[in-house]
Coordinates of C-alpha atoms and ligand atoms in Angstrom, one line a residue:
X21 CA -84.4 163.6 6.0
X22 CA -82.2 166.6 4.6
X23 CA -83.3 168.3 1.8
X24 CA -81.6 167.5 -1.5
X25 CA -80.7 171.3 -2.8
X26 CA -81.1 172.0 -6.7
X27 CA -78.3 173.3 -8.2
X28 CA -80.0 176.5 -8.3
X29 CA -80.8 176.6 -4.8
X30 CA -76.7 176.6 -4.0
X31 CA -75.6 178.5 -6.4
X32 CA -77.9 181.1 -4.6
X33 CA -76.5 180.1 -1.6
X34 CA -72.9 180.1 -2.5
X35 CA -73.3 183.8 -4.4
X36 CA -74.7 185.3 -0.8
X37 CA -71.1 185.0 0.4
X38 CA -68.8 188.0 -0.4
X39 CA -66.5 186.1 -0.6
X40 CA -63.6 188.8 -2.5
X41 CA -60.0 187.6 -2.2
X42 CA -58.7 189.7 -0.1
X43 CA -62.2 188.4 2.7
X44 CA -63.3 185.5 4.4
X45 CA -63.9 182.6 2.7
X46 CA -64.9 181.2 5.8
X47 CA -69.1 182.1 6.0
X48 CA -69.1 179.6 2.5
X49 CA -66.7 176.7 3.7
X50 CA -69.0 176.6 7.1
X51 CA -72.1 176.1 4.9
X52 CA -70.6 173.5 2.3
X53 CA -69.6 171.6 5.0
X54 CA -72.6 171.5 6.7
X55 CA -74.6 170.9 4.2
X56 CA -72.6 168.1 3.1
X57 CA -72.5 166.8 6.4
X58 CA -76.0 166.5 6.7
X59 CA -76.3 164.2 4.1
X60 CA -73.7 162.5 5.7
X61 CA -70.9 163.6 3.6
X62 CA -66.9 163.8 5.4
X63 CA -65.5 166.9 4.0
X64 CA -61.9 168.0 4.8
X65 CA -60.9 171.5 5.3
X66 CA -57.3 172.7 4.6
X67 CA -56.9 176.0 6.5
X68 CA -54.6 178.8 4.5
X69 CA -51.3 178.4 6.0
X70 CA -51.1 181.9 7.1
X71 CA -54.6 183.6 7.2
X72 CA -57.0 182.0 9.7
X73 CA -59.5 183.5 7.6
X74 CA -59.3 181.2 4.3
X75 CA -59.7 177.5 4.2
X76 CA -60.2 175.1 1.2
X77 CA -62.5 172.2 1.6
X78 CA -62.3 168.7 -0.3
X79 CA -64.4 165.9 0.1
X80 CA -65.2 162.5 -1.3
X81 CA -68.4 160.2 -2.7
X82 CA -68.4 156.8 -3.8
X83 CA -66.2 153.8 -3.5
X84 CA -62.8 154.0 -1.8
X85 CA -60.3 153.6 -4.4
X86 CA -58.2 155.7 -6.4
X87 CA -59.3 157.1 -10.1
X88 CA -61.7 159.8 -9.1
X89 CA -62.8 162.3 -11.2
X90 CA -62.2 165.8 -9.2
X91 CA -64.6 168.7 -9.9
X92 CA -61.9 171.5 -9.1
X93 CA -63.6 174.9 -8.6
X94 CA -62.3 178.3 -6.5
X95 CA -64.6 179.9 -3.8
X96 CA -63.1 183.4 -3.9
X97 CA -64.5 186.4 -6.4
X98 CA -63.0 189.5 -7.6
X99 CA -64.5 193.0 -5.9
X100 CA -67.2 194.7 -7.0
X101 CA -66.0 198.3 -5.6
X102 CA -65.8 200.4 -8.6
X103 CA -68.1 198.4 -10.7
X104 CA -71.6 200.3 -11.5
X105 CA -73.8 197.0 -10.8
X106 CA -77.8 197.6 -11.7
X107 CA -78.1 194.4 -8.8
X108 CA -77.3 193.5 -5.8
X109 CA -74.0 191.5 -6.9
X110 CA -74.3 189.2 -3.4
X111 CA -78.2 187.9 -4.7
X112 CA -78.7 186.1 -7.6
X113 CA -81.2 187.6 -10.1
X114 CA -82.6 186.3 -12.9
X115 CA -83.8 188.3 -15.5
X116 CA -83.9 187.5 -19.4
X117 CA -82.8 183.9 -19.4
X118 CA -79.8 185.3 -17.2
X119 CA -78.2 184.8 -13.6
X120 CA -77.3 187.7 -12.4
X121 CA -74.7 187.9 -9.5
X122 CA -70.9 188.3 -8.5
X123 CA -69.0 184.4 -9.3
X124 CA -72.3 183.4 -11.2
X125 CA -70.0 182.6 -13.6
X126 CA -66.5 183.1 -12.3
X127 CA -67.0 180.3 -10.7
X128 CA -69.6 179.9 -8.4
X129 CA -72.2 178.1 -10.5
X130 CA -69.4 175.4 -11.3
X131 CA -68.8 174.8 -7.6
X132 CA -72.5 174.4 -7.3
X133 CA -73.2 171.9 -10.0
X134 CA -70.3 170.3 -8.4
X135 CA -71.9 170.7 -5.3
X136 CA -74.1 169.4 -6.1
X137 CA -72.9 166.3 -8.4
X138 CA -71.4 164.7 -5.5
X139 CA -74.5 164.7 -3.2
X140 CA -76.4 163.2 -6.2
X141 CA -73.3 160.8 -6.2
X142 CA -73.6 160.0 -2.9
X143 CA -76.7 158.7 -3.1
X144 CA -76.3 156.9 -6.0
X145 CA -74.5 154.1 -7.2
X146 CA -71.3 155.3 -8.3
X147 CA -68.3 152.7 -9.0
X148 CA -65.7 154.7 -10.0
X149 CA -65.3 157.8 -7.1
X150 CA -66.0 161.3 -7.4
X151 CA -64.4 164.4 -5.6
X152 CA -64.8 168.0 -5.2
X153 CA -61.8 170.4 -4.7
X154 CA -62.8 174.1 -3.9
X155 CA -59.7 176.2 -3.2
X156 CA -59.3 180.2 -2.4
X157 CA -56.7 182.7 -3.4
X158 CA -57.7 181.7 -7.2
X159 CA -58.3 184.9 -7.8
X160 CA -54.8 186.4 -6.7
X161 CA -52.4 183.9 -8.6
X162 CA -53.7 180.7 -7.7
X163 CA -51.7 180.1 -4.6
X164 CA -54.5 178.1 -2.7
X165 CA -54.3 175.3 -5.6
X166 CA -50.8 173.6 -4.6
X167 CA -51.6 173.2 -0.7
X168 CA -54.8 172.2 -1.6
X169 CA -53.6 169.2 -4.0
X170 CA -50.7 168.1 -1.6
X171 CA -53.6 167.8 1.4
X172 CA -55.9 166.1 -0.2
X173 CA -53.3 163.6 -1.5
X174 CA -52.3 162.8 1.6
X175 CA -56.6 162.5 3.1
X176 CA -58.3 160.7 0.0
X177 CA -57.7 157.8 -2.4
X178 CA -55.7 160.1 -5.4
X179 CA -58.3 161.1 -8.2
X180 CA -57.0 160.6 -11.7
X181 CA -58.5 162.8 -13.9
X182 CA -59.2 167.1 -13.1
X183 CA -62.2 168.6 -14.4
X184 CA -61.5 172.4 -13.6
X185 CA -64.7 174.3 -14.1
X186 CA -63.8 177.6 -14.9
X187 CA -66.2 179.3 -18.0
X188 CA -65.5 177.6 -20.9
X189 CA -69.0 177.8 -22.6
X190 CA -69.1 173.7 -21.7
X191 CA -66.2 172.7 -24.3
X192 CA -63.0 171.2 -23.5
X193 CA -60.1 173.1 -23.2
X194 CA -57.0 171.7 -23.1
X195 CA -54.3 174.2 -22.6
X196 CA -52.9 177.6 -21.4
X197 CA -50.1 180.3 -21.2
X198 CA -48.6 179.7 -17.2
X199 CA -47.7 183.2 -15.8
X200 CA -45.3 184.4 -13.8
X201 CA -44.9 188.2 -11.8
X202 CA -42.5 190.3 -10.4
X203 CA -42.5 193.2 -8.5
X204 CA -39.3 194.7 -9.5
X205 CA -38.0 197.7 -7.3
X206 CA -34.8 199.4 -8.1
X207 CA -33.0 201.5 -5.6
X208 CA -30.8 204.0 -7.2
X209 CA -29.1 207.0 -5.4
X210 CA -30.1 211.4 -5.5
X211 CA -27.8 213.5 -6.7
X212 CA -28.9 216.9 -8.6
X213 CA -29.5 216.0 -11.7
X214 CA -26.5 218.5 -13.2
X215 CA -24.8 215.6 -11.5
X216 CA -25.9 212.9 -12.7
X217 CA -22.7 211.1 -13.6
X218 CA -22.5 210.5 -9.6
X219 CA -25.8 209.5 -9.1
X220 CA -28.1 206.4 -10.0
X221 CA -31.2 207.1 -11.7
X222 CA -33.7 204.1 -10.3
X223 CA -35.7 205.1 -13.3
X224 CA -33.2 205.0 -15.9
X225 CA -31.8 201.9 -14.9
X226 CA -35.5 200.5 -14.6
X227 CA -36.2 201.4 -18.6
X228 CA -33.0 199.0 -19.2
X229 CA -34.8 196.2 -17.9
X230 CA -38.1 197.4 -19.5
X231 CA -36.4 197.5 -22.7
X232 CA -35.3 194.0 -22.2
X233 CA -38.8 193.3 -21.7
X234 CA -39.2 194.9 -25.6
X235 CA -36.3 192.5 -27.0
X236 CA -37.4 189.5 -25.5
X237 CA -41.3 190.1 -26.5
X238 CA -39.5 191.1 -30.2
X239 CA -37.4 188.1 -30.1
X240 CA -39.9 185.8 -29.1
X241 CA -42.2 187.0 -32.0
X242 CA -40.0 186.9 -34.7
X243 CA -39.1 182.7 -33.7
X244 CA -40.9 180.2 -35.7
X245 CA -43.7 178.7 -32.9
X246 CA -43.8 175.3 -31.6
X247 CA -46.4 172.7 -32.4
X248 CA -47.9 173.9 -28.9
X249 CA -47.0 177.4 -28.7
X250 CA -48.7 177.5 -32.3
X251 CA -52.2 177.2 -30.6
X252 CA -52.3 180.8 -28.7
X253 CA -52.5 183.8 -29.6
X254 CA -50.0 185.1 -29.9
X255 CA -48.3 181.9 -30.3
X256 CA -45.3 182.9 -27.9
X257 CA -44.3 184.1 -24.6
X258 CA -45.2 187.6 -23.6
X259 CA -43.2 189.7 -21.3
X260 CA -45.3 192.8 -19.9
X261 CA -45.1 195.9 -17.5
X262 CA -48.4 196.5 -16.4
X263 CA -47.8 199.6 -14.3
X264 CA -44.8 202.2 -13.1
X265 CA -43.7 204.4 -10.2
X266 CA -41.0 206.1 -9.5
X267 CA -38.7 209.6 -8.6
X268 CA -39.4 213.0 -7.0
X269 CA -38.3 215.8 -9.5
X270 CA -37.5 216.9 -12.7
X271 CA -33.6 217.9 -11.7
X272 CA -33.3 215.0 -9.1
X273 CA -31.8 211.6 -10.1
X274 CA -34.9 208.8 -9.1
X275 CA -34.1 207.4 -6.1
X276 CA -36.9 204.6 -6.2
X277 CA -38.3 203.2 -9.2
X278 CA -41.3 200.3 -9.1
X279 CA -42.9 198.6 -11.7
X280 CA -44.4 195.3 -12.4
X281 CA -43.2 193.0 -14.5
X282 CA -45.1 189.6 -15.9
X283 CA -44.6 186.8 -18.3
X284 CA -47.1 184.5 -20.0
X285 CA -45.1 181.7 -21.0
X286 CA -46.4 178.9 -23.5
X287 CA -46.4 175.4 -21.3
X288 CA -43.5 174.3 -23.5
X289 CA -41.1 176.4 -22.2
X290 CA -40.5 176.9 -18.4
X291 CA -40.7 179.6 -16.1
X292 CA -37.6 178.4 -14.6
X293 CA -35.6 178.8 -17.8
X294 CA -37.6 182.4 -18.4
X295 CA -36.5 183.5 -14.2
X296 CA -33.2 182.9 -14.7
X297 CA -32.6 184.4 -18.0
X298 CA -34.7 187.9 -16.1
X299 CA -32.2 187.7 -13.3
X300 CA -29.3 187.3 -15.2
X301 CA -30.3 190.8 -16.9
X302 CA -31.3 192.1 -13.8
X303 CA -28.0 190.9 -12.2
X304 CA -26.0 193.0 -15.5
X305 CA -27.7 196.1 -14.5
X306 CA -27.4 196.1 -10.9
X307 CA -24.0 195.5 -11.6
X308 CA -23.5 198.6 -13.9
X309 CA -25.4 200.1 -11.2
X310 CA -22.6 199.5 -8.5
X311 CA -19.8 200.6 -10.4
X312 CA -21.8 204.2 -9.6
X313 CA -23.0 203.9 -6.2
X314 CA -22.2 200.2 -4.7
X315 CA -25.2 200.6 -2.3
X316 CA -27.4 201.0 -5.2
X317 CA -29.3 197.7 -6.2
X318 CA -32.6 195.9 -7.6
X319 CA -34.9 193.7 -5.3
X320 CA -36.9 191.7 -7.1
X321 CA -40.2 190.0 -5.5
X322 CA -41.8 187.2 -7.2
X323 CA -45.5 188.1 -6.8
X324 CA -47.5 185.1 -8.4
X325 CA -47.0 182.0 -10.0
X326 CA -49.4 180.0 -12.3
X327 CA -48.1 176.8 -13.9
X328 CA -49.4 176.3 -17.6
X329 CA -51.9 173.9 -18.5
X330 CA -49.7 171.2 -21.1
X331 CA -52.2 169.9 -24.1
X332 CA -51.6 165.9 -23.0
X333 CA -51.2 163.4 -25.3
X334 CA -54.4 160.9 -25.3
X335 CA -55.1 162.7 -21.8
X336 CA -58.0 160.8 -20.1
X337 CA -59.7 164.4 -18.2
X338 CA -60.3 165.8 -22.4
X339 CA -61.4 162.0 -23.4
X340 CA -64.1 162.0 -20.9
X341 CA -65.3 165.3 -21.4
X342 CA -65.2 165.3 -25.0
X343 CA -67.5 161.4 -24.7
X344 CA -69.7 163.6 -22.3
X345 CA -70.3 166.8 -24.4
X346 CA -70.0 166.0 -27.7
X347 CA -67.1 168.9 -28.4
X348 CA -64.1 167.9 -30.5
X349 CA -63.0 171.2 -31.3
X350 CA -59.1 172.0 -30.0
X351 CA -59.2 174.5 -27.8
X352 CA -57.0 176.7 -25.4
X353 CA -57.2 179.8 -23.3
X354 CA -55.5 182.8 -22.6
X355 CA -56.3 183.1 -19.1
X356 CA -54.7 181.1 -16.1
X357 CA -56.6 178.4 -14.2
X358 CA -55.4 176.3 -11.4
X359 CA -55.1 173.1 -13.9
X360 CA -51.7 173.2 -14.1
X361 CA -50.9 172.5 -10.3
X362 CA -53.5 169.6 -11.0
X363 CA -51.6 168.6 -13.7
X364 CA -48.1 168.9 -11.9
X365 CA -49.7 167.2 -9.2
X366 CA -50.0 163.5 -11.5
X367 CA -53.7 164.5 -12.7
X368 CA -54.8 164.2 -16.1
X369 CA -56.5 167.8 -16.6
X370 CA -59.3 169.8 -18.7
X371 CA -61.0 172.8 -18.5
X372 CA -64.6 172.4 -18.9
X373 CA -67.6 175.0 -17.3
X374 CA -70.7 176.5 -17.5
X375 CA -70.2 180.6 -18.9
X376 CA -68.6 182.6 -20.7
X377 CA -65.3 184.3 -19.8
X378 CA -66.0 187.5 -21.1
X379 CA -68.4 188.4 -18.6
X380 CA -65.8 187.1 -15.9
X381 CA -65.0 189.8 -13.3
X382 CA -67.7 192.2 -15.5
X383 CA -69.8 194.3 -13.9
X384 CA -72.9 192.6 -13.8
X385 CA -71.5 189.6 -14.4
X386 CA -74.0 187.1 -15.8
X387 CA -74.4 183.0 -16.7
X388 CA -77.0 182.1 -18.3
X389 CA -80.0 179.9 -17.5
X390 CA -79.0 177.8 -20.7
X391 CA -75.3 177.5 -19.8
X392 CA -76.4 176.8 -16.0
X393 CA -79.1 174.1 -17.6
X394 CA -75.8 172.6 -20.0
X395 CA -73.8 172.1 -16.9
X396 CA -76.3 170.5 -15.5
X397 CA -76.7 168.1 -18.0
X398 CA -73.5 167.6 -17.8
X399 CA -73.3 166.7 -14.5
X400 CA -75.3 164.2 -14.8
X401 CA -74.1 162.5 -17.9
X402 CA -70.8 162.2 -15.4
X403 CA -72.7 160.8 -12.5
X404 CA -74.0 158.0 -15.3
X405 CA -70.9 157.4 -16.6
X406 CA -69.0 157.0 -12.3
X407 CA -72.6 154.4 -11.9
X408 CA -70.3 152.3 -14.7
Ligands
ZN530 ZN1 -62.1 181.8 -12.2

C-alpha cells in the first residue's frame, strides 16, 4: 500500500521544486500526479497554451456530482536572486516554531494541506465532493487561473464553492482591488531641441498621460466611496506608474519614452469602464501628437489582468469558512488572488490560508508551525463537514 504523506511531508516535497515563474513547473506537476495516482487518484493536467514547460493540474475525490468545494492554490514562486536568504530557500527548515523556505507560505503549504485534504478525502467517506485546482503564472498576473477554470469545467462535475488559499492568517476574506497593467510606449520624433516646435517629445507627451494618472487618482479620492469601495484602503481606485524610461540627450527631443502604468480598481467599478476612459486620453494625446509629426504615436500593451474579488451577498465559500473557523470579522485585501476568475467563473469564493502575507515574497520567507498546524485543523474540520 502507498504511503499516506503528512502535510508536512509535501509541503517539503513541494518547496524542493524551484518552481519561479518565469521556470518549469513541470518537476512539481509530475510528482502531484503521481502521488495522487498512487493512491488511485485521476488528476487532469491542463498544459500552458503556449509554454510546454507549465501545466496546471486539477483533480477530484468523492461522489460524482456537482457542488464541490475547490481548494484553489498556485504552484509557481517569486525568485530568490537578490534576496540575502540565511537557508537554502528550495529545503524547508524549521527553526523557532518556523518553516523556513521559498512558497512556505506564498503558497505552497496551502497546496499541501490541500494536497493533502483530498487524499484524506479519498479515503473517506465524503458525500458532498472535493477538488483541488493548482494553477501557474499566479505569480505574473494570474493568467494560469482562467484556462485552468474553463478546463476543468469542461473534465469534472462544476464545484460550487472556491476556497483560495492564499495567507490570510486562517480568516475569511472576502474581497479585493482587481488590477489592471499597461505598458505604455510612446514614439515621438528627434529634432534638436532649439527645434522643438517640429519635433515630438516621447517624454513630454508621456508626462501628459502621467498627469492624467494624478487627476484621476485626485478625482477618485476626493468622491464620496461606495458601500464596497469603503472597505479598502484607500477606499478608491488607484492609478500608478511604477517605473520610466525614455530619451537620449539633454538638447535632443525623446524619441522613445516607456513607462508602466497600473490600476487597482475597487470590484464595483470595472476595468472595462477604467480601459476605455485610459484610451480615450491616450487617443487625445496621440492625436495632438500627429498634428506634429503624423508618424508619431502611443502603443499601448495590456500587460496583466486580475479580476477583483466582489464581497457576495450571503455567499456560500465565506459561510462555510466562517462555520469552520470561527472568524466573523469583515475582511479584505489589498493584494490580487486568482478568486476573481473563480468568481467570474459561477463559483462562490473566499480567501482563506495558512500565513501571513507580509512575509510573502520576503527573504526568508517563513509560516509558521502554528499557522501550518491551524490549516491543518482546518482541513480537517472540511473533510468532516464533505462526510455530511
Ligand atoms: Zn500567492
Amino acid at each position: 500500500m502507498t504511503e499516506r504523506l503528512s502535510p508536512r511531508a509535501i509541503l517539503d516535497k513541494l518547496v524542493s521544486f524551484p518552481t519561479v515563474s518565469h521556470d518549469t513547473n513541470l518537476p512539481l506537476i509530475d510528482w502531484v500526479e503521481g502521488y495522487l495516482s498512487s493512491h488511485g487518484i485521476e488528476s487532469f493536467r491542463h498544459p500552458h497554451e503556449t509554454d510546454p514547460a507549465k501545466a496546471a493540474l486539477f483533480a477530484h475525490a468523492g461522489p460524482k456530482v456537482e457542488g464541490a468545494v475547490v481548494l484553489s492554490g498556485h504552484t509557481d514562486v517569486v525568485p530568490v536572486e537578490g534576496q540575502p536568504w540565511s537557508t537554502d530557500p528550495y529545503e524547508v527548515v524549521e527553526k523557532d516554531g518556523k518553516l523556513y523556505g521559498r512558497g512556505t507560505c506564498d503558497m505552497k503549504g496551502f497546496d499541501a494541506l490541500a494536497i493533502w485534504a483530498l487524499v484524506e478525502g479519498h479515503y473517506g467517506d465524503l458525500k458532498r465532493p472535493l477538488q483541488i485546482a493548482l494553477s501557474y503564472d499566479e505569480e505574473i498576473g494570474c493568467t494560469g487561473a482562467a484556462p485552468l477554470i474553463e478546463s476543468m469545467d469542461k473534465v469534472l462535475p462544476k464545484g460550487s464553492a472556491t476556497i483560495v488559499g492564499e495567507p490570510s492568517m486562517m480568516g475569511a476574506v472576502t474581497g479585493h482591488k482587481g488590477g489592471q497593467g499597461f505598458d505604455v510606449h510612446v514614439r515621438g520624433f528627434e529634432v534638436h531641441s532649439s527645434l522643438m516646435h517640429t519635433g515630438v517629445n516621447a517624454i513630454m507627451y508621456g508626462a501628459k498621460l502621467i498627469e492624467w494618472a494624478n487627476e484621476m487618482n485626485a478625482e477618485n479620492q476626493a468622491k464620496t466611496p461606495s458601500d464596497i469601495a469603503g472597505t479598502f484602503e484607500p477606499p478608491w481606485t488607484t492609478v500608478h506608474v511604477g517605473m520610466i524610461e525614455g530619451g537620449t540627450a539633454h538638447n535632443i527631443t525623446a524619441l522613445d519614452c516607456r513607462f508602466g502604468l497600473d490600476f487597482r480598481i475597487v470590484p464595483d467599478e470595472t476595468r472595462e469602464a477604467w480601459s476605455a476612459r485610459f484610451k480615450a486620453k491616450v487617443a487625445e494625446v496621440e492625436a495632438e501628437m500627429q498634428a506634429v509629426v503624423p508618424e508619431s504615436h502611443i502603443a499601448l500593451n495590456e500587460q496583466f489582468y486580475v479580476p477583483g474579488l466582489l464581497p457576495e451577498d450571503a455567499g456560500e465559500a465565506e459561510a462555510l469558512v466562517r462555520r469552520l473557523t470561527g472568524d466573523n470579522a469583515p475582511r479584505v485585501v489589498s493584494y490580487g488572488t486568482e478568486g476573481g476568475h473563480f468568481q467570474g467563473g459561477g463559483y462562490s469564493t473566499v480567501i482563506c490560508g495558512p500565513g501571513d502575507i507580509a512575509q510573502a515574497h520576503q527573504p526568508d520567507e517563513f509560516l509558521t508551525v502554528a499557522q501550518f498546524e491551524a490549516g491543518t485543523q482546518f482541513m480537517r474540520d472540511l473533510l468532516a463537514e464533505l462526510a455530511g
